[in-house]
Amino acid sequence: MSDANRQIVLDQIPQGKLGPEHFKLIEAPRPAAGEGEALVRTRYISLDAANRAWMQGATYRSALTSGQVMAGGALSEVIASRDPALKPGDLVWGDTGWQEFATAPAQRLTKLPAMEPVTHLLSVYGVAGLTAYFGLLECGKPKAGETVVVSAAAGSVGSLVGQIARIKGCRVVGIAGGEAKGRWLVDELGFDAALDYKAGNLRAQLKEHAPGGIDVYFDNVGGDIFETCLFAMNNFGRIACCGALSQYDGAPPAHGPRGVPGLIVTKRLTLRGFVMYDFDDRREQALNDLQTWVAEGRLKVQEDILEGLENTPAALIGLLAGENRGKRMVKV
Ligand SMILES: NC(=O)c1ccc[n+]([C@@H]2O[C@H](COP(=O)([O-])OP(=O)(O)OC[C@H]3O[C@@H](n4cnc5c(N)ncnc54)[C@H](OP(=O)(O)O)[C@@H]3O)[C@@H](O)[C@H]2O)c1
């Protein structure tokens, strides 16, 4: 067996759109675990829109720098451990980056239960599922009968948000790019309606499919879609600010959305930003609910699995361009 470790390095920080030229595949020696660390073999790398946002500067984590192994969450298997908390064969989640092998302090690796399919640990029982669950229920606070609108609705977080809102008895409208995604949201996932933001005139589409206005808007994208939804909010509506996808890959917008803060005042809106880890103390309850809904067939899990470490840059570039349905990951 070779002792090499293939790694994808972030070669340059992109100034405009992310492209393959910003990454480089290299081979390094396989690392060895130090005291208190584990050596892990990567099985699935999670592709997240946030991977691109981290290149823009410090967020809830420090900014990425050129020359470093590209950061990213992954599901890995412990190969060797110098900490009693982990043993070979354990499955762990951690920010171990785009590489075949990694070492990390055992306390920065989260031990995961064995399950089939194991990929659900990255989708519905991972960041995407918990983000959808907490963002919608804790920040959006939907009530049965209300109208919930979600953007990037066919993506990993959005597809779960819409289905959870349906489970809670809400009318659900998803916003996604293209007719095919919209059909999938309605026919397969049970959304009440889907709007195609690429077809233009989102305002008119919203009027038609959410005629009573929006009570909860789950915002994954920011920008023009945020602004359009803001104008359609009902009094005392809630906006869960989950991410700003429209602004991750390219130059920042020249101006902010209209209606801020005027509409927030007159409509008495609540906007709440959150990061999934804020709700760690309620993780078990969330996982229980998600497992129950999946087992009952009420929550469908869509995964988009690509193969090969060398394809990870293209997988992220494609995610930002809207290639994916549901949770995108790369099998290493
Ligand atoms: N707060 C948290 O704790 C937390 C945790 C995880 C993720 N997030 C956020 O959740 C959001 C979803 O991320 P994800 O990783 O799950 O990705 P994702 O939704 O699976 O994939 C991204 C999707 O966004 C859509 N998109 C791309 N550019 C867009 C644009 N300019 N306007 C509208 N839609 C656009 C594309 O679909 P279309 O074909 O529809 O364009 C694409 O498929 C991101 O904002 C991310 O930062 C937040």
XYZ file of C-alpha atoms and ligand atoms in Angstrom:
380
model
C 0.000 0.000 0.000
C 1.356 3.432 -0.914
C 2.191 5.849 1.885
C 1.088 8.854 -0.127
C -1.695 11.213 0.817
C -3.425 12.933 -2.114
C -4.589 16.411 -1.180
C -6.436 19.255 -2.899
C -4.775 22.540 -2.066
C -6.440 25.934 -2.423
C -3.740 27.324 -4.703
C -5.103 30.870 -5.042
C -7.900 32.788 -3.370
C -10.447 33.574 -6.119
C -11.202 37.241 -6.743
C -14.159 36.570 -9.045
C -15.875 33.283 -9.848
C -14.392 30.103 -8.471
C -12.740 27.911 -11.125
C -10.601 24.787 -11.366
C -7.487 26.983 -11.670
C -7.818 27.928 -7.995
C -7.069 24.368 -6.859
C -4.113 22.011 -7.184
C -3.871 18.261 -6.563
C -0.656 17.291 -4.766
C 0.786 14.223 -3.070
C 2.233 14.473 0.420
C 3.451 11.772 2.794
C 0.745 10.169 4.891
C 0.780 11.838 8.349
C 1.125 10.002 11.674
C -1.028 10.662 14.719
C 0.632 12.523 17.602
C -0.265 12.199 21.260
C -4.017 12.837 21.735
C -4.653 12.636 17.979
C -6.202 10.198 15.545
C -5.243 9.325 11.978
C -8.345 9.096 9.790
C -9.088 7.965 6.250
C -11.603 10.164 4.449
C -14.684 8.367 3.119
C -17.059 11.164 2.059
C -16.316 14.875 1.744
C -19.268 17.197 2.342
C -19.697 19.889 -0.308
C -21.153 23.070 1.147
C -21.853 26.503 -0.268
C -20.029 27.780 2.813
C -16.762 26.307 1.447
C -16.796 29.202 -1.019
C -17.785 31.780 1.615
C -14.765 30.822 3.736
C -12.515 32.054 0.901
C -13.909 35.588 1.280
C -12.594 36.263 4.781
C -13.247 35.319 8.386
C -16.797 34.129 9.096
C -17.763 31.930 12.030
C -14.405 30.341 11.256
C -11.079 31.870 10.227
C -10.517 32.737 6.563
C -8.824 30.263 4.242
C -5.371 31.137 2.932
C -3.717 30.181 -0.328
C -1.496 27.118 -0.166
C -3.466 25.339 2.554
C -5.258 22.036 2.071
C -8.802 23.029 1.139
C -10.919 22.999 4.284
C -14.154 21.077 4.486
C -16.153 18.718 6.631
C -15.847 15.003 6.007
C -17.006 11.645 7.230
C -13.938 9.540 7.969
C -12.860 6.276 9.501
C -10.274 6.118 12.269
C -7.186 4.161 11.169
C -5.020 4.714 14.248
C -5.583 6.557 17.489
C -3.405 7.897 20.265
C -6.365 8.964 22.356
C -8.522 6.595 24.402
C -11.728 8.256 23.132
C -11.322 6.818 19.620
C -10.364 3.436 18.224
C -9.679 2.068 14.732
C -12.897 1.540 12.798
C -14.779 4.396 14.493
C -16.652 6.738 12.153
C -16.050 10.420 12.804
C -17.082 13.835 11.470
C -14.579 16.674 11.415
C -13.159 19.538 9.399
C -10.388 17.344 8.051
C -10.223 18.919 4.596
C -10.018 17.711 1.016
C -7.487 14.910 1.393
C -7.324 11.139 1.654
C -5.816 11.000 5.155
C -5.677 13.511 7.990
C -4.654 13.734 11.616
C -6.626 15.743 14.144
C -6.918 16.054 17.911
C -9.483 13.466 19.020
C -11.531 16.185 20.737
C -12.072 17.913 17.392
C -13.562 14.774 15.867
C -17.191 13.856 16.556
C -17.811 10.141 16.889
C -20.813 9.000 14.837
C -23.005 5.914 15.089
C -22.776 3.195 12.441
C -25.827 3.315 10.142
C -27.054 2.436 6.673
C -26.784 4.281 4.445
C -23.784 5.897 6.067
C -24.190 8.968 3.803
C -27.254 10.039 5.828
C -24.750 11.103 8.504
C -23.709 13.893 6.115
C -27.167 14.826 4.889
C -30.297 14.529 6.969
C -28.499 13.651 10.234
C -25.617 16.039 9.556
C -25.210 19.776 9.081
C -27.955 20.032 6.437
C -30.659 18.326 8.487
C -29.832 20.136 11.707
C -29.607 23.497 9.933
C -33.003 22.974 8.320
C -34.569 21.776 11.582
C -33.252 24.481 13.923
C -33.380 27.326 11.410
C -36.980 26.642 10.539
C -38.373 25.667 13.928
C -36.334 27.918 16.254
C -35.939 30.984 14.045
C -38.921 30.724 11.698
C -41.348 29.431 14.351
C -43.920 28.260 11.787
C -47.512 27.606 12.842
C -49.889 25.233 11.074
C -51.732 26.990 8.265
C -49.024 29.607 7.709
C -47.172 30.111 4.431
C -43.475 29.257 4.442
C -41.210 30.232 1.555
C -37.699 28.807 1.193
C -34.968 29.736 -1.301
C -32.321 27.356 -2.727
C -35.233 25.000 -2.168
C -33.837 22.070 -4.141
C -30.506 22.160 -2.302
C -29.509 20.146 0.707
C -30.834 22.499 3.389
C -33.770 23.892 1.403
C -35.223 20.533 0.360
C -35.436 19.509 4.018
C -36.783 22.877 5.214
C -39.756 22.645 2.863
C -40.609 19.100 3.876
C -40.342 19.868 7.611
C -42.620 22.860 7.120
C -45.155 20.543 5.404
C -44.911 18.142 8.338
C -45.748 21.104 10.591
C -48.899 21.776 8.560
C -47.740 24.809 6.602
C -48.280 25.771 2.989
C -44.831 25.573 1.392
C -43.483 27.455 -1.595
C -39.951 26.722 -2.799
C -37.775 28.984 -4.939
C -35.260 27.201 -7.177
C -33.598 27.570 -10.572
C -35.309 25.907 -13.530
C -38.535 24.106 -14.243
C -37.205 20.589 -13.639
C -36.206 21.365 -10.058
C -39.606 22.945 -9.452
C -41.441 19.891 -10.746
C -39.327 17.683 -8.501
C -40.110 19.805 -5.435
C -43.847 19.585 -6.043
C -44.197 16.056 -7.426
C -41.636 14.221 -5.300
C -41.190 16.267 -2.133
C -44.749 17.494 -1.709
C -44.157 21.260 -1.864
C -47.384 23.151 -2.606
C -45.726 25.272 -5.289
C -42.322 26.045 -6.745
C -41.109 29.290 -8.288
C -38.352 29.559 -10.878
C -36.220 32.598 -10.051
C -34.345 32.196 -13.339
C -37.569 32.675 -15.325
C -37.853 36.311 -14.155
C -40.594 38.272 -12.414
C -40.370 36.462 -9.127
C -42.652 39.073 -7.609
C -45.543 38.091 -9.868
C -44.870 34.391 -9.312
C -44.986 34.955 -5.546
C -48.250 36.883 -5.833
C -49.773 33.978 -7.735
C -48.547 31.151 -5.499
C -48.451 32.878 -2.109
C -51.463 35.173 -2.538
C -51.929 35.572 1.202
C -48.321 36.738 1.708
C -45.397 35.081 3.481
C -45.390 34.300 7.206
C -41.969 32.628 7.332
C -39.169 33.138 4.845
C -36.171 30.791 5.158
C -33.412 32.706 3.392
C -30.516 30.733 1.935
C -29.512 33.248 -0.705
C -29.845 36.952 0.228
C -29.738 39.519 -2.613
C -32.666 40.103 -4.967
C -34.623 37.052 -3.829
C -34.402 38.237 -0.220
C -35.623 41.674 -1.265
C -38.555 40.282 -3.238
C -39.626 38.101 -0.310
C -39.195 40.961 2.170
C -41.793 43.009 0.264
C -44.204 40.023 0.356
C -43.922 39.405 4.113
C -47.014 39.548 6.292
C -47.098 41.584 9.493
C -45.251 39.859 12.333
C -43.536 37.517 9.849
C -40.244 35.813 10.634
C -37.180 35.573 8.413
C -34.628 32.877 9.251
C -31.318 34.110 7.842
C -29.399 30.942 7.028
C -26.966 32.028 4.334
C -26.260 34.427 1.473
C -25.488 32.077 -1.387
C -26.055 34.696 -4.087
C -23.080 36.617 -2.715
C -20.461 33.932 -2.151
C -19.095 33.472 -5.658
C -18.139 36.796 -7.228
C -18.040 40.491 -6.520
C -20.210 41.791 -3.662
C -23.441 43.557 -4.718
C -23.268 47.301 -5.267
C -26.130 48.007 -2.879
C -28.110 46.262 -0.184
C -31.748 45.194 -0.390
C -34.387 47.920 -0.414
C -36.881 47.841 2.407
C -34.312 47.577 5.200
C -35.028 48.766 7.792
C -38.319 50.443 6.765
C -40.305 47.286 6.064
C -38.912 45.564 9.126
C -40.477 48.329 11.204
C -43.805 48.725 9.458
C -44.409 44.978 9.133
C -42.977 44.274 12.631
C -40.743 41.548 11.249
C -38.253 39.414 13.105
C -35.034 38.594 11.242
C -32.839 36.098 12.974
C -29.449 34.909 11.804
C -28.209 31.618 13.161
C -25.457 29.062 12.883
C -26.528 25.465 13.363
C -24.069 24.934 16.240
C -26.028 27.495 18.331
C -28.496 24.714 19.112
C -26.071 21.941 20.071
C -27.858 21.412 23.388
C -31.000 20.305 21.519
C -29.272 18.092 18.989
C -30.613 14.829 20.362
C -34.235 15.943 20.145
C -33.651 17.127 16.572
C -32.054 13.836 15.526
C -34.917 11.896 17.115
C -37.501 13.895 15.182
C -35.578 13.648 11.910
C -35.164 9.880 12.327
C -38.851 9.427 13.047
C -39.903 11.432 9.986
C -37.481 9.546 7.723
C -38.678 6.182 9.107
C -42.317 7.195 8.547
C -41.542 8.154 4.961
C -42.546 11.768 5.579
C -39.068 13.183 5.021
C -37.349 12.176 1.777
C -33.594 12.390 1.672
C -31.991 13.294 -1.627
C -28.258 12.767 -1.963
C -26.041 13.664 -4.879
C -22.869 11.585 -4.600
C -19.882 12.107 -6.911
C -16.747 9.969 -6.871
C -13.042 10.695 -6.607
C -11.034 13.219 -4.593
C -9.793 14.771 -7.859
C -13.398 15.745 -8.704
C -13.971 17.734 -5.495
C -13.176 21.173 -7.012
C -15.586 20.553 -9.901
C -18.184 19.337 -7.401
C -18.042 22.647 -5.495
C -18.015 24.764 -8.653
C -21.037 22.788 -9.890
C -22.881 23.176 -6.577
C -22.550 26.956 -6.812
C -23.885 26.754 -10.376
C -26.934 24.772 -9.252
C -26.011 21.305 -10.574
C -27.095 19.526 -7.397
C -30.367 18.289 -6.003
C -30.192 17.651 -2.291
C -26.965 17.007 -0.426
C -23.843 16.930 -2.582
C -20.829 14.931 -1.403
C -17.767 13.248 -2.878
C -16.893 9.634 -2.148
C -13.146 9.360 -1.741
N -26.411 28.903 9.168
C -25.940 27.678 9.139
O -25.658 27.053 10.180
C -25.773 26.995 7.826
C -25.343 25.665 7.750
C -25.263 25.050 6.497
C -25.583 25.770 5.352
N -25.950 27.071 5.461
C -26.345 27.854 4.282
O -27.388 27.155 3.640
C -27.434 27.545 2.264
C -27.503 26.278 1.421
O -26.211 25.701 1.381
P -25.905 24.221 0.925
O -24.484 23.994 1.226
O -26.941 23.343 1.489
O -26.038 24.272 -0.668
P -27.182 23.710 -1.575
O -28.429 24.433 -1.239
O -27.198 22.224 -1.595
O -26.660 24.128 -3.016
C -26.618 25.418 -3.426
C -27.829 25.749 -4.327
O -28.002 27.159 -4.320
C -28.611 27.577 -5.513
N -27.994 28.851 -5.937
C -26.728 29.064 -6.357
N -26.533 30.362 -6.632
C -27.721 30.985 -6.395
C -28.154 32.328 -6.517
N -27.334 33.309 -6.923
N -29.437 32.611 -6.175
C -30.266 31.636 -5.764
N -29.910 30.344 -5.644
C -28.651 30.026 -5.950
C -28.365 26.471 -6.536
O -29.610 25.931 -6.924
P -30.546 26.631 -8.043
O -30.528 25.680 -9.198
O -31.866 26.698 -7.367
O -29.962 27.954 -8.379
C -27.583 25.408 -5.769
O -27.988 24.093 -6.067
C -26.201 28.410 2.050
O -26.537 29.760 2.125
C -25.307 28.027 3.215
O -24.366 29.020 3.521
C -26.042 27.681 6.665
